[in-house]
Amino acid sequence: MRTRKSAFSFIAALLILAIVVTGCTPKNNDGANTGGANGEAAEAKVFRMNMHSEPSSLDPALMEDNVSGTIAAGIYEGLTRKDENGQIIPGMAEKWDVSEDGLTYKFTIRKDAKWSNGAPVTANDFEFAWKRALDPATGSTYAYQFYYIAGAQEYNEGTAANADGVAIKALDAGTLEVKLKSPTPYFLSLTSFYTYFPTHQSAKDNDAWAADAATIIANGPFKISEWKHNTSINLVPNENYYAKDEIKFAGVNFTMIADSATELANYETDALDYTGKPTGEIPADQVPILKDSKKDEFYQKGIASSYYYMFNTEEAPFKSVKVRKALSMAIDRQLIVENVTMAGEIPSFGFVPPGIKGLNEDFRTEVKDDYFTENVEEAKKLLAEGLAEQNLTSFPKVTLTYNTSDGHKKIAEAIVEMWRQNLGIEVSIENQEFPVLLKNRTDMNYQMQRAGWGADYNDPMTYMDMFVTNGGQNKTGFASAEYDELIKKAYATDDQKERIEAMTRAEQILMEEMPIMPIYYYSSVYMLKPGFKNIFLDYKGDIDYTRGYYEAQ
């Protein structure tokens, strides 16, 4: 049973009083549509949405966030792509053959696949891109996503002198052969993920190619026409895209508005066609109002994503698992989702969210996330013991960092207040621009940090392999030999029951050691202007606008 102490009731009152409506000033958008959304003749529209911040990178090898991924979904395309139901459909590959043992894949590149400069997209471009991402000198945090491929891990970790042993080979311009270490049921799903996108070979001669619109050569349905850094990115249709007749928008314009109230004002004054997740934000206190007043435009959807805080376990006081557990047990997650975020989120006591496939049904249905409970008195006891173990007489000065967002700020303020009231400790909060936050995470230059994780493919492994020792996404200092062995076991077998059992035990270890503090499972809230069709969020909350169109009401 999850214990609720009386202190939570006092904090609830504080939080409710703190929620206010903020004023804002609308912004104009360079690509604004003319006319209203209703009653006008059908025409090619520019679709306009908010990105919230500058993308961390538009280099597929270096991408690691949903802002970058949302733009990448328009300008690049992998061997495969996904439909609204998450099913794999052909992309740059028109077909593929898989050997009987499930280890060898041969992809046939479509003959009409072209880059935005008119050059053909070839199997060599995929081999180049994937081996480039694996090159240790590239520094890809997502390189581990290629470890399913024979020789990939050895090359990336430096135990192989070069990429010759990596089983990625262009047999000819139109055929890519890939050999896996063990059968991987979701490998085709991985080939639609942005780390698996091709890279034009002009990248060999320009390390900064992905930082400027003029040097980004695309292969997707759109290409970048303009990039005003920290302000906007505009896309136009790629006339060389093989399915250009399916692309109906005249363009896609992304603004970069950090303040959610300003974003909403832009939507309400018709300067945006879309507001909210995955890359924007609707003010939490406006969600209940808009849900009632904008029923035809308001959407709410549970997605396979987790919101959590990371601890730097190499730095005091977070070296102690007791301290980490104390902080996690001393907050009220239900209070946060009901009175701070208010978008239908689900309190989390594990890491794998609902919506991810398990053995026979949803993993979270089969494996309950009851690894720990909220209990203030137990948290106080653990905190005292954890500090004593490190010869600390009091809780030291600590800063919790989050990427700039009024939503993240409100959550941080609420949690810090809970810690103050329930544990008697003071924690500072600090916002950082997203690229800065990610750089500090990579460098382990933080104490506590806000994080979120959405599925890269529909399997618990997309969450579990993040925290292997020295993993590309494991920037907590956490290391467990047992955890690593469980992940290896799940990688090596195609017995789904054995895989699920191994990953279940791995999640248990993660919650026992608590290098991360789970807070809630996401729900996406967004609004879309009437008339816009075929724009959807998939099971993991990614938006697909590539085949969208406008139809006059």
XYZ file of C-alpha atoms in Angstrom:
553
model
C 0.000 0.000 0.000
C 1.341 3.440 -0.910
C 1.525 5.513 2.233
C 0.267 9.114 2.138
C 1.431 11.235 5.066
C -0.353 14.362 6.302
C 2.413 16.593 4.964
C 1.187 15.821 1.462
C -2.168 17.479 2.176
C -0.456 20.698 3.220
C 1.663 20.664 0.058
C -1.419 20.040 -2.067
C -2.902 23.314 -0.838
C 0.317 25.170 -1.628
C 0.482 23.727 -5.124
C -3.122 24.490 -5.977
C -2.689 28.102 -4.852
C 0.487 28.377 -6.920
C -1.199 27.493 -10.220
C -2.078 30.705 -12.027
C -2.781 31.771 -15.572
C 0.115 33.671 -17.132
C -0.310 36.473 -19.653
C 1.338 36.385 -23.057
C 1.853 38.257 -26.294
C 1.135 36.535 -29.626
C 3.971 36.103 -32.105
C 3.698 36.217 -35.850
C 5.046 33.367 -37.968
C 6.850 33.915 -41.239
C 4.992 31.036 -42.919
C 1.510 31.974 -41.692
C -1.403 30.587 -43.664
C -3.749 33.080 -45.279
C -7.417 32.971 -44.433
C -9.191 31.012 -41.715
C -9.270 27.266 -41.218
C -13.002 27.045 -41.894
C -15.080 27.671 -44.990
C -12.254 28.282 -47.458
C -11.415 26.362 -50.603
C -9.014 23.434 -50.207
C -5.434 24.451 -50.895
C -1.866 23.446 -50.208
C -1.219 24.651 -46.686
C 1.870 25.333 -44.635
C 1.565 23.329 -41.434
C 2.832 25.254 -38.376
C 3.803 23.833 -34.983
C 6.137 24.677 -32.118
C 9.456 22.942 -31.420
C 10.011 24.638 -28.049
C 13.811 24.732 -28.503
C 16.705 24.353 -30.896
C 17.308 20.709 -31.925
C 20.350 19.143 -30.265
C 21.527 18.006 -33.713
C 20.198 17.219 -37.177
C 22.944 14.645 -37.733
C 21.247 11.214 -37.424
C 24.306 9.826 -35.664
C 24.114 12.500 -32.952
C 20.376 12.960 -32.450
C 19.011 12.051 -29.019
C 15.815 14.045 -28.424
C 12.291 14.362 -29.778
C 12.833 17.899 -31.109
C 15.611 16.651 -33.405
C 13.633 13.496 -34.194
C 10.496 15.422 -35.159
C 12.383 17.514 -37.700
C 14.336 14.463 -38.878
C 11.073 12.613 -39.587
C 10.375 15.212 -42.271
C 13.791 15.502 -43.901
C 15.120 11.930 -43.687
C 13.767 8.447 -44.221
C 15.149 5.069 -43.214
C 14.947 1.706 -44.901
C 11.497 1.366 -43.354
C 8.920 3.679 -41.841
C 5.815 3.166 -39.676
C 2.132 3.730 -40.237
C -0.335 5.112 -37.684
C -0.662 1.709 -36.028
C 3.086 1.271 -35.651
C 3.276 -1.325 -38.435
C 6.416 -1.417 -40.567
C 6.029 -0.327 -44.198
C 8.645 0.164 -46.933
C 10.711 3.331 -46.919
C 13.963 3.660 -48.817
C 13.902 -0.137 -49.105
C 11.159 -1.392 -51.410
C 11.516 -4.922 -50.011
C 13.674 -7.107 -47.785
C 14.484 -10.771 -47.331
C 15.271 -12.435 -44.001
C 17.135 -15.725 -43.701
C 15.427 -18.700 -42.032
C 17.615 -18.350 -38.932
C 16.624 -14.665 -38.585
C 20.254 -13.488 -38.737
C 20.725 -12.129 -42.263
C 18.704 -9.275 -43.757
C 18.984 -8.167 -47.387
C 17.357 -4.836 -48.189
C 16.621 -3.796 -51.765
C 16.883 -0.020 -52.139
C 14.149 1.412 -54.356
C 15.468 2.580 -57.720
C 13.734 5.957 -57.490
C 15.209 6.837 -54.073
C 17.048 10.162 -54.363
C 18.701 12.771 -52.206
C 17.399 16.317 -52.322
C 20.268 17.233 -54.660
C 19.069 14.631 -57.185
C 21.767 12.035 -56.503
C 20.602 8.443 -55.950
C 20.286 7.051 -52.420
C 22.325 3.854 -52.394
C 23.136 0.961 -50.087
C 26.565 2.555 -49.711
C 24.956 5.597 -48.056
C 23.458 3.354 -45.395
C 26.696 1.466 -44.837
C 28.546 4.775 -44.534
C 25.999 6.256 -42.120
C 25.766 3.251 -39.819
C 29.520 2.674 -39.608
C 30.026 6.402 -39.074
C 27.623 6.292 -36.118
C 29.579 3.327 -34.735
C 32.940 5.045 -35.150
C 34.110 5.913 -31.600
C 35.364 9.262 -32.928
C 31.794 10.273 -33.869
C 30.666 10.113 -30.250
C 27.143 8.834 -30.915
C 25.270 8.176 -27.661
C 22.939 5.943 -29.655
C 25.663 3.760 -31.180
C 24.534 0.918 -28.951
C 21.378 0.620 -31.054
C 23.562 -1.077 -33.661
C 24.937 -3.659 -31.226
C 22.490 -6.228 -32.587
C 24.718 -6.334 -35.679
C 27.717 -8.680 -35.673
C 30.968 -6.808 -34.979
C 29.257 -3.495 -34.178
C 29.881 -3.422 -30.435
C 33.530 -4.439 -30.801
C 34.172 -1.607 -33.240
C 32.327 1.009 -31.207
C 34.028 0.016 -27.958
C 37.487 0.009 -29.558
C 38.297 -3.681 -29.247
C 38.299 -3.943 -33.050
C 40.841 -1.816 -34.881
C 38.487 -0.805 -37.693
C 35.013 -1.307 -39.155
C 36.006 -4.228 -41.389
C 34.437 -6.749 -39.016
C 31.094 -4.946 -38.816
C 28.505 -7.006 -40.723
C 27.002 -4.101 -42.671
C 27.806 -4.382 -46.366
C 26.586 -2.787 -49.577
C 26.652 -5.772 -51.961
C 25.950 -3.317 -54.753
C 24.335 0.121 -55.036
C 20.888 -1.374 -54.594
C 21.443 -4.104 -51.995
C 22.364 -3.760 -48.321
C 23.246 -6.905 -46.365
C 23.136 -6.909 -42.569
C 24.046 -9.849 -40.322
C 22.869 -9.963 -36.704
C 24.460 -11.649 -33.693
C 21.163 -13.219 -32.654
C 17.574 -13.116 -33.909
C 16.009 -9.738 -33.120
C 12.237 -9.660 -33.706
C 12.098 -5.851 -33.708
C 15.066 -5.223 -36.010
C 12.887 -3.957 -38.865
C 11.338 -1.495 -36.423
C 14.820 -0.252 -35.572
C 15.531 0.524 -39.230
C 12.822 3.203 -39.088
C 14.516 4.912 -36.116
C 16.534 8.075 -36.754
C 19.934 6.649 -35.800
C 19.454 4.242 -38.719
C 18.777 7.026 -41.245
C 21.240 7.363 -44.145
C 23.773 10.170 -44.325
C 24.925 11.806 -47.552
C 28.598 11.168 -48.099
C 29.361 14.877 -48.300
C 29.541 14.573 -44.503
C 33.030 13.112 -44.988
C 34.340 16.539 -45.961
C 32.426 18.786 -43.552
C 32.177 18.026 -39.840
C 29.634 20.856 -39.403
C 27.365 19.792 -42.270
C 24.316 19.273 -40.023
C 24.421 22.758 -38.483
C 23.286 24.738 -41.533
C 20.320 24.431 -43.872
C 22.556 24.983 -46.911
C 24.679 21.890 -46.224
C 22.000 19.413 -45.122
C 21.220 17.083 -48.021
C 17.950 15.316 -47.252
C 16.287 12.145 -48.534
C 12.863 12.511 -46.903
C 9.591 14.068 -48.040
C 10.800 17.576 -47.115
C 14.005 19.564 -47.086
C 15.060 22.574 -45.024
C 14.536 25.900 -46.772
C 15.502 28.129 -43.835
C 17.006 27.711 -40.367
C 17.094 30.711 -38.073
C 18.929 29.283 -35.109
C 16.970 29.426 -31.835
C 14.033 30.969 -33.718
C 12.579 28.760 -36.460
C 13.113 25.998 -39.019
C 11.097 25.926 -42.251
C 10.658 22.912 -44.525
C 9.473 22.711 -48.128
C 8.602 19.583 -50.151
C 11.541 17.643 -51.568
C 10.910 17.526 -55.310
C 13.200 14.483 -55.594
C 11.330 12.369 -53.038
C 10.096 9.106 -54.578
C 6.564 9.614 -53.193
C 6.337 13.351 -53.779
C 2.734 13.001 -54.992
C 1.755 11.890 -51.463
C 3.062 15.129 -49.932
C 0.254 17.687 -49.731
C 1.586 20.423 -47.470
C 3.224 23.413 -49.135
C 5.678 23.375 -46.236
C 6.138 22.824 -42.530
C 7.183 25.694 -40.259
C 8.609 25.054 -36.800
C 8.799 27.892 -34.294
C 10.920 27.750 -31.127
C 8.813 29.200 -28.325
C 9.904 28.172 -24.824
C 6.949 29.627 -22.926
C 3.816 27.469 -23.051
C 1.417 30.397 -22.558
C 2.952 32.179 -25.541
C 2.702 29.003 -27.598
C -0.991 28.690 -26.749
C -1.592 32.354 -27.594
C -0.019 31.789 -31.006
C -2.371 28.874 -31.561
C -5.429 30.844 -30.457
C -4.553 33.738 -32.795
C -4.064 31.328 -35.726
C -0.297 31.757 -35.898
C 0.054 28.011 -35.160
C -1.996 25.074 -36.405
C -0.843 22.696 -33.681
C 0.071 23.119 -30.015
C 1.220 20.705 -27.339
C 3.143 17.452 -27.212
C 5.474 16.031 -28.304
C 7.617 19.114 -28.855
C 5.456 21.889 -27.447
C 3.421 22.397 -24.325
C -0.048 23.536 -23.291
C -0.083 25.281 -19.876
C -1.206 22.697 -17.324
C -3.752 25.014 -15.742
C -5.407 25.539 -19.134
C -5.836 21.834 -19.922
C -9.170 21.340 -18.071
C -10.571 24.552 -19.591
C -9.540 23.727 -23.139
C -10.772 20.159 -22.821
C -14.288 21.548 -22.303
C -14.175 24.618 -24.533
C -12.267 23.234 -27.546
C -13.680 19.723 -27.808
C -13.264 19.539 -31.586
C -9.584 20.508 -31.388
C -8.469 18.961 -28.095
C -6.787 15.525 -27.980
C -5.424 13.497 -25.074
C -3.575 10.216 -25.513
C -1.560 7.949 -23.239
C 1.857 7.214 -24.721
C 4.762 4.870 -24.048
C 7.063 7.393 -22.381
C 8.460 7.911 -18.875
C 9.238 11.119 -16.946
C 11.937 10.811 -14.293
C 14.876 12.406 -12.513
C 18.461 11.163 -12.824
C 20.988 11.034 -9.989
C 24.727 11.392 -10.457
C 25.652 8.372 -8.343
C 29.343 9.261 -8.460
C 28.791 12.408 -6.405
C 27.782 12.841 -2.750
C 25.175 12.549 -1.375
C 23.853 10.389 -4.230
C 26.557 7.773 -3.813
C 24.220 6.215 -1.259
C 21.267 4.211 -2.554
C 19.513 5.051 0.721
C 19.613 8.756 -0.096
C 18.287 8.108 -3.596
C 15.463 5.958 -2.250
C 14.618 8.518 0.417
C 14.140 11.252 -2.176
C 11.987 8.971 -4.301
C 9.805 7.822 -1.392
C 9.239 11.364 -0.063
C 7.169 12.718 -2.965
C 3.491 12.307 -3.823
C 3.184 11.379 -7.489
C -0.601 11.367 -7.507
C -0.604 14.928 -6.228
C 1.778 15.941 -9.013
C -0.307 14.480 -11.840
C -3.596 15.749 -10.408
C -2.583 19.290 -9.444
C 0.574 20.169 -11.390
C 0.642 18.388 -14.758
C -3.120 17.719 -15.014
C -2.993 15.899 -18.364
C -3.964 12.359 -17.421
C -0.469 11.134 -16.563
C -0.061 7.957 -14.481
C 2.185 7.918 -11.364
C 5.152 5.615 -12.022
C 6.890 3.213 -9.675
C 8.861 1.490 -12.420
C 10.473 2.534 -15.692
C 8.771 0.678 -18.562
C 5.498 2.529 -19.327
C 2.136 1.138 -20.424
C 1.847 0.555 -24.163
C 4.920 -1.664 -24.501
C 4.470 -5.281 -25.594
C 5.035 -7.986 -23.005
C 4.761 -11.750 -23.277
C 1.084 -11.972 -24.203
C -0.220 -8.467 -23.597
C 0.978 -5.096 -22.294
C 4.203 -5.466 -20.278
C 2.986 -3.097 -17.560
C -0.211 -5.133 -17.187
C 1.771 -8.349 -16.798
C 4.483 -6.872 -14.562
C 3.142 -4.564 -11.860
C 5.295 -1.549 -10.993
C 5.091 -2.070 -7.240
C 8.841 -2.044 -6.631
C 8.594 0.601 -3.886
C 6.043 2.735 -2.041
C 5.842 6.365 -0.980
C 6.449 6.596 2.779
C 7.705 9.773 4.435
C 8.733 8.201 7.754
C 10.733 5.482 6.045
C 12.268 8.117 3.760
C 13.456 10.146 6.787
C 15.078 7.050 8.261
C 16.825 6.128 4.994
C 18.045 9.694 4.455
C 19.656 9.824 7.919
C 21.325 6.459 7.404
C 22.525 7.373 3.918
C 24.085 10.644 5.044
C 25.761 8.951 8.019
C 27.304 6.332 5.734
C 29.037 9.171 3.857
C 30.093 10.967 7.065
C 27.755 13.844 6.266
C 26.146 15.651 9.176
C 23.578 17.393 6.962
C 22.246 17.307 3.425
C 24.758 19.225 1.250
C 24.034 21.955 -1.261
C 22.407 20.301 -4.269
C 20.957 21.588 -7.558
C 18.250 19.979 -9.652
C 18.517 21.012 -13.317
C 15.791 20.876 -15.950
C 15.492 22.013 -19.559
C 13.718 25.337 -19.989
C 9.968 24.832 -19.740
C 7.375 26.242 -17.395
C 5.948 22.721 -17.048
C 9.276 21.232 -15.946
C 9.743 24.208 -13.639
C 6.393 23.683 -11.898
C 7.132 19.992 -11.402
C 10.577 20.786 -9.991
C 9.158 23.428 -7.658
C 6.520 21.001 -6.392
C 9.015 18.196 -5.773
C 11.550 20.461 -4.074
C 8.781 21.731 -1.793
C 7.828 18.159 -0.932
C 11.430 17.392 -0.027
C 11.599 20.532 2.097
C 8.408 19.749 3.970
C 8.876 16.004 4.317
C 12.649 15.653 4.729
C 13.714 19.090 5.912
C 16.217 19.555 3.095
C 16.786 22.430 0.683
C 17.371 21.779 -3.020
C 17.993 24.512 -5.593
C 16.558 24.327 -9.100
C 18.102 25.648 -12.306
C 16.854 25.718 -15.880
C 19.201 25.080 -18.800
C 18.617 25.214 -22.530
C 18.115 21.702 -23.848
C 21.422 21.321 -25.756
C 23.263 22.560 -22.634
C 21.360 20.104 -20.438
C 22.254 17.224 -22.758
C 25.925 18.256 -22.877
C 26.071 18.403 -19.087
C 24.403 14.994 -18.938
C 26.949 13.496 -21.311
C 29.786 15.008 -19.284
C 28.211 13.877 -15.961
C 28.288 17.553 -15.010
C 25.171 17.560 -12.854
C 23.844 16.389 -9.486
C 20.169 15.746 -10.259
C 18.625 16.238 -13.668
C 15.188 16.031 -15.261
C 14.855 13.426 -18.025
C 12.258 11.724 -20.166
C 12.379 8.625 -22.324
C 10.103 7.506 -25.129
C 10.264 4.143 -26.860
C 12.524 3.762 -29.879
C 10.714 0.507 -30.726
C 7.935 -1.530 -29.129
C 9.807 -3.802 -26.741
C 10.883 -3.399 -23.072
C 14.495 -3.551 -24.234
C 14.263 0.039 -25.474
C 14.157 1.027 -21.778
C 16.240 -1.691 -20.201
C 19.422 -1.576 -22.288
C 19.838 2.122 -21.471
C 21.410 1.334 -18.105
C 24.062 -1.235 -18.896
C 27.460 -0.313 -17.474
C 28.974 2.582 -19.469
C 26.023 2.504 -21.888
C 25.613 5.461 -24.227
C 22.478 6.652 -22.413
C 23.596 5.637 -18.919
C 24.904 8.936 -17.591
C 24.227 8.161 -13.927
C 27.330 6.186 -12.952
C 25.154 3.148 -12.234
C 26.889 -0.202 -12.803
C 25.648 -3.710 -12.032
C 27.224 -6.932 -13.270
C 23.952 -8.799 -12.701
C 22.008 -6.171 -14.641
C 24.474 -6.384 -17.536
C 24.200 -10.176 -17.655
C 20.412 -10.033 -17.717
C 20.469 -7.661 -20.673
C 22.959 -9.908 -22.489
C 20.691 -12.874 -21.818
C 17.666 -11.034 -23.207
C 19.673 -10.013 -26.279
C 20.891 -13.533 -26.969
C 17.621 -15.471 -26.955
C 14.541 -15.392 -29.137
C 12.512 -17.120 -26.406
C 10.115 -14.314 -25.499
C 9.280 -15.751 -22.079
C 12.968 -15.906 -21.173
C 13.507 -12.377 -22.504
C 10.631 -10.901 -20.491
C 11.760 -12.660 -17.308
C 15.290 -11.281 -17.724
C 14.085 -7.742 -18.377
C 11.643 -7.908 -15.466
C 14.475 -8.764 -13.093
C 16.576 -5.985 -14.659
C 13.844 -3.424 -13.979
C 13.647 -4.674 -10.391
C 17.385 -4.099 -9.960
C 17.039 -0.626 -11.462
C 14.411 0.264 -8.894
C 16.360 -1.348 -6.048
C 19.475 0.687 -6.885
C 17.474 3.726 -8.036
C 19.956 5.671 -10.187
C 16.776 7.250 -11.547
C 13.642 8.413 -9.735
C 10.477 7.593 -11.704
C 7.743 10.224 -11.484
C 5.023 9.499 -14.049
C 4.150 7.862 -17.336
C 3.331 10.460 -19.968
C 0.047 11.378 -21.526
C 0.175 13.598 -24.597
C -2.159 16.580 -24.719
C -2.312 18.536 -27.956
C -4.616 20.675 -30.083
C -5.007 20.659 -33.855
C -6.943 23.151 -35.959
C -10.045 21.822 -37.740
C -9.455 20.848 -41.350
C -6.022 19.292 -40.860
C -6.085 15.571 -41.597
C -3.769 12.562 -41.366
C -1.580 14.096 -38.657
C -1.190 11.642 -35.803
C 0.786 10.650 -32.722
C 1.978 7.043 -32.653
C 1.996 4.716 -29.647
C 5.171 6.311 -28.292
C 4.010 9.893 -28.807
C 5.976 10.843 -31.928
C 4.111 13.054 -34.388
C 3.842 12.141 -38.065
C 2.918 15.114 -40.245
C 4.559 13.940 -43.462
C 1.367 12.791 -45.207
C -0.848 15.417 -43.625
C -3.189 17.612 -45.640
C -5.775 20.348 -45.213
C -9.405 20.000 -46.154
C -11.704 23.012 -45.960
C -14.534 22.621 -43.447
